[in-house]
One Martini backbone bead per residue (centre of mass of N, CA, C, O) as a GRO file, in nm:
protein
  189
    1MET     BB    1   0.098   0.027   0.030
    2ASP     BB    2   0.069   0.377  -0.025
    3ASP     BB    3   0.123   0.652   0.067
    4PRO     BB    4   0.046   0.925   0.156
    5ARG     BB    5   0.051   1.227   0.078
    6PRO     BB    6   0.227   1.482   0.262
    7GLU     BB    7  -0.066   1.679   0.246
    8LEU     BB    8  -0.215   1.418   0.444
    9LYS     BB    9  -0.060   1.446   0.637
   10GLY     BB   10  -0.008   1.430   0.962
   11ASP     BB   11   0.090   1.620   1.248
   12GLU     BB   12   0.204   1.544   1.557
   13ARG     BB   13   0.339   1.866   1.636
   14ALA     BB   14   0.059   1.970   1.591
   15GLU     BB   15  -0.153   2.177   1.715
   16THR     BB   16  -0.432   2.169   1.847
   17PRO     BB   17  -0.745   2.269   1.792
   18ILE     BB   18  -0.952   2.529   1.832
   19PHE     BB   19  -1.301   2.444   1.867
   20GLU     BB   20  -1.413   2.742   1.920
   21SER     BB   21  -1.370   2.827   1.620
   22LEU     BB   22  -1.558   2.648   1.533
   23THR     BB   23  -1.819   2.575   1.380
   24PRO     BB   24  -2.128   2.511   1.456
   25PRO     BB   25  -2.315   2.255   1.383
   26ASP     BB   26  -2.563   2.419   1.355
   27GLU     BB   27  -2.489   2.595   1.138
   28LEU     BB   28  -2.421   2.335   0.926
   29VAL     BB   29  -2.724   2.205   1.021
   30ARG     BB   30  -3.007   2.152   0.958
   31SER     BB   31  -3.311   2.122   1.129
   32GLY     BB   32  -3.475   2.086   0.889
   33ARG     BB   33  -3.624   1.941   0.647
   34THR     BB   34  -3.609   1.928   0.341
   35ARG     BB   35  -3.923   1.905   0.235
   36ASP     BB   36  -4.005   2.123   0.438
   37ASP     BB   37  -3.859   2.349   0.285
   38PHE     BB   38  -4.026   2.314   0.014
   39PHE     BB   39  -4.305   2.327   0.121
   40ASP     BB   40  -4.291   2.621   0.235
   41ALA     BB   41  -4.227   2.744  -0.056
   42VAL     BB   42  -4.442   2.671  -0.171
   43LEU     BB   43  -4.690   2.786   0.010
   44GLY     BB   44  -4.556   3.101  -0.074
   45LEU     BB   45  -4.644   3.132  -0.312
   46GLU     BB   46  -4.794   3.350  -0.593
   47SER     BB   47  -4.634   3.269  -0.827
   48PRO     BB   48  -4.482   3.124  -1.017
   49ALA     BB   49  -4.165   2.897  -0.990
   50THR     BB   50  -3.878   2.803  -1.056
   51ILE     BB   51  -3.655   2.612  -0.968
   52GLY     BB   52  -3.451   2.813  -0.852
   53GLU     BB   53  -3.629   2.994  -0.691
   54VAL     BB   54  -3.727   2.730  -0.483
   55ALA     BB   55  -3.444   2.673  -0.402
   56ASP     BB   56  -3.393   2.976  -0.272
   57ARG     BB   57  -3.621   2.942  -0.075
   58ALA     BB   58  -3.495   2.636   0.062
   59ASP     BB   59  -3.205   2.622   0.023
   60HIS     BB   60  -3.135   2.478  -0.201
   61GLY     BB   61  -3.077   2.272  -0.464
   62ARG     BB   62  -3.189   2.218  -0.806
   63ASP     BB   63  -3.220   1.902  -0.788
   64ALA     BB   64  -3.385   1.878  -0.573
   65ALA     BB   65  -3.635   2.084  -0.647
   66LYS     BB   66  -3.652   1.890  -0.900
   67GLU     BB   67  -3.781   1.656  -0.743
   68TYR     BB   68  -4.002   1.754  -0.549
   69LEU     BB   69  -4.181   1.934  -0.742
   70GLU     BB   70  -4.248   1.659  -0.904
   71TRP     BB   71  -4.382   1.516  -0.641
   72PHE     BB   72  -4.568   1.754  -0.573
   73GLU     BB   73  -4.741   1.711  -0.841
   74ARG     BB   74  -4.824   1.424  -0.793
   75MET     BB   75  -4.987   1.517  -0.532
   76GLY     BB   76  -5.099   1.799  -0.577
   77ILE     BB   77  -4.960   2.052  -0.467
   78VAL     BB   78  -4.865   2.112  -0.774
   79THR     BB   79  -4.802   2.287  -1.085
   80GLN     BB   80  -4.741   2.288  -1.395
   81VAL     BB   81  -4.709   2.579  -1.636
   82THR     BB   82  -4.421   2.522  -1.751
   83GLU     BB   83  -4.144   2.402  -1.931
   84SER     BB   84  -3.951   2.634  -2.083
   85PRO     BB   85  -3.940   2.717  -1.811
   86ALA     BB   86  -3.988   2.545  -1.546
   87THR     BB   87  -4.307   2.636  -1.392
   88TYR     BB   88  -4.480   2.661  -1.061
   89GLU     BB   89  -4.764   2.600  -0.844
   90ARG     BB   90  -4.989   2.621  -0.642
   91ASN     BB   91  -5.269   2.427  -0.529
   92ARG     BB   92  -5.540   2.528  -0.377
   93GLU     BB   93  -5.700   2.272  -0.359
   94TYR     BB   94  -5.519   2.119  -0.193
   95LEU     BB   95  -5.550   2.302   0.046
   96THR     BB   96  -5.815   2.309   0.081
   97TRP     BB   97  -5.833   1.990   0.144
   98ARG     BB   98  -5.591   2.024   0.394
   99ARG     BB   99  -5.824   2.170   0.564
  100VAL     BB  100  -6.083   2.002   0.589
  101GLN     BB  101  -5.893   1.749   0.704
  102GLN     BB  102  -5.862   1.899   0.968
  103LEU     BB  103  -6.161   2.003   1.029
  104ARG     BB  104  -6.262   1.685   1.077
  105ASN     BB  105  -6.008   1.587   1.269
  106ARG     BB  106  -6.064   1.774   1.506
  107TYR     BB  107  -6.400   1.789   1.475
  108THR     BB  108  -6.680   1.762   1.512
  109THR     BB  109  -6.965   1.868   1.405
  110ASP     BB  110  -7.117   2.055   1.629
  111GLU     BB  111  -6.858   2.258   1.599
  112LEU     BB  112  -6.873   2.337   1.304
  113LEU     BB  113  -7.195   2.438   1.325
  114GLU     BB  114  -7.078   2.622   1.561
  115PHE     BB  115  -6.912   2.824   1.369
  116LEU     BB  116  -7.080   2.845   1.128
  117LYS     BB  117  -7.282   2.997   1.278
  118THR     BB  118  -7.063   3.249   1.358
  119ALA     BB  119  -6.971   3.316   1.068
  120THR     BB  120  -7.279   3.392   0.947
  121GLU     BB  121  -7.321   3.623   1.151
  122ARG     BB  122  -7.109   3.806   1.071
  123ASP     BB  123  -7.184   3.820   0.782
  124GLN     BB  124  -7.412   3.963   0.820
  125MET     BB  125  -7.313   4.184   0.955
  126TYR     BB  126  -7.139   4.283   0.735
  127MET     BB  127  -7.363   4.337   0.557
  128ARG     BB  128  -7.501   4.558   0.695
  129GLU     BB  129  -7.260   4.780   0.747
  130PHE     BB  130  -7.217   4.799   0.409
  131ASP     BB  131  -7.483   4.738   0.219
  132VAL     BB  132  -7.405   4.444   0.109
  133GLU     BB  133  -7.344   4.098  -0.052
  134SER     BB  134  -7.000   4.179  -0.087
  135PRO     BB  135  -6.675   4.275  -0.019
  136ASP     BB  136  -6.624   4.344  -0.350
  137GLY     BB  137  -6.875   4.609  -0.296
  138VAL     BB  138  -6.692   4.796  -0.164
  139PRO     BB  139  -6.603   5.137  -0.131
  140ILE     BB  140  -6.375   5.207   0.064
  141SER     BB  141  -6.325   5.530   0.033
  142ALA     BB  142  -6.615   5.630   0.052
  143HIS     BB  143  -6.695   5.473   0.327
  144ALA     BB  144  -6.506   5.597   0.446
  145SER     BB  145  -6.593   5.890   0.449
  146ASP     BB  146  -6.921   5.830   0.531
  147THR     BB  147  -6.803   5.708   0.849
  148ASP     BB  148  -6.537   5.838   0.951
  149GLN     BB  149  -6.289   5.653   0.862
  150SER     BB  150  -6.045   5.484   0.774
  151LEU     BB  151  -5.893   5.307   0.556
  152GLU     BB  152  -5.783   5.082   0.692
  153SER     BB  153  -6.022   5.008   0.869
  154VAL     BB  154  -6.201   4.915   0.627
  155TRP     BB  155  -5.999   4.720   0.475
  156ASP     BB  156  -5.993   4.532   0.717
  157ASP     BB  157  -6.266   4.450   0.729
  158VAL     BB  158  -6.266   4.337   0.447
  159SER     BB  159  -6.108   4.131   0.491
  160MET     BB  160  -6.228   3.974   0.748
  161TRP     BB  161  -6.454   3.906   0.546
  162LYS     BB  162  -6.331   3.748   0.313
  163THR     BB  163  -6.232   3.534   0.578
  164THR     BB  164  -6.528   3.440   0.667
  165ARG     BB  165  -6.587   3.320   0.403
  166ARG     BB  166  -6.379   3.130   0.358
  167ARG     BB  167  -6.453   2.973   0.623
  168ILE     BB  168  -6.758   2.883   0.532
  169ALA     BB  169  -6.662   2.713   0.294
  170LEU     BB  170  -6.480   2.504   0.463
  171LEU     BB  171  -6.710   2.417   0.675
  172GLU     BB  172  -6.922   2.305   0.455
  173ARG     BB  173  -6.715   2.113   0.335
  174ALA     BB  174  -6.690   1.923   0.587
  175LEU     BB  175  -6.986   1.893   0.617
  176VAL     BB  176  -7.021   1.739   0.353
  177SER     BB  177  -6.782   1.526   0.415
  178ASP     BB  178  -6.866   1.450   0.611
  179SER     BB  179  -7.208   1.323   0.536
  180ASP     BB  180  -7.059   1.133   0.311
  181ASP     BB  181  -6.911   0.951   0.524
  182SER     BB  182  -7.151   0.869   0.702
  183ALA     BB  183  -7.309   0.726   0.453
  184ASP     BB  184  -7.113   0.522   0.368
  185GLN     BB  185  -7.099   0.375   0.666
  186ARG     BB  186  -7.392   0.300   0.639
  187THR     BB  187  -7.411   0.096   0.377
  188THR     BB  188  -7.190  -0.105   0.481
  189ALA     BB  189  -7.296  -0.182   0.801
   0.00000   0.00000   0.00000
């Protein structure tokens, strides 16, 4: 067996390293798992992104980004928008389905019904307050001027109304899905 090259040989007389001056391991090794980093990156996408952009967001390499994006596409988490360059966007339907599943797993039907009742009452309150059928019909600047409120305050209220509408839609889907499953269980039992 050949001896290693001189530059690869250790010097027994050399000083021991000062370990405190070395980069701490927790700074070298990320605590999160790679899949979670990419999942968080695609959840934050507001518009289609290239593989390189997703890699940068996740702070990982392009090859890993390509693999995870292809896997996420097979799972329905993202959809490929263009081929050259390949761009991907998050699949909002998947996120909605996931949120509905979380609601169904976390809460009973009675709790979901109570949440729906509260959200519906809040929706009706906003309809009365703004005197329109939908948050999209609120003229923010005119309403702020007419009611002597700040634009920010009116915008916040309209945003909360939109959130209430999204919550109602999710709760209704969770309840419909839950009743569909109950019907399936009853027919197979």
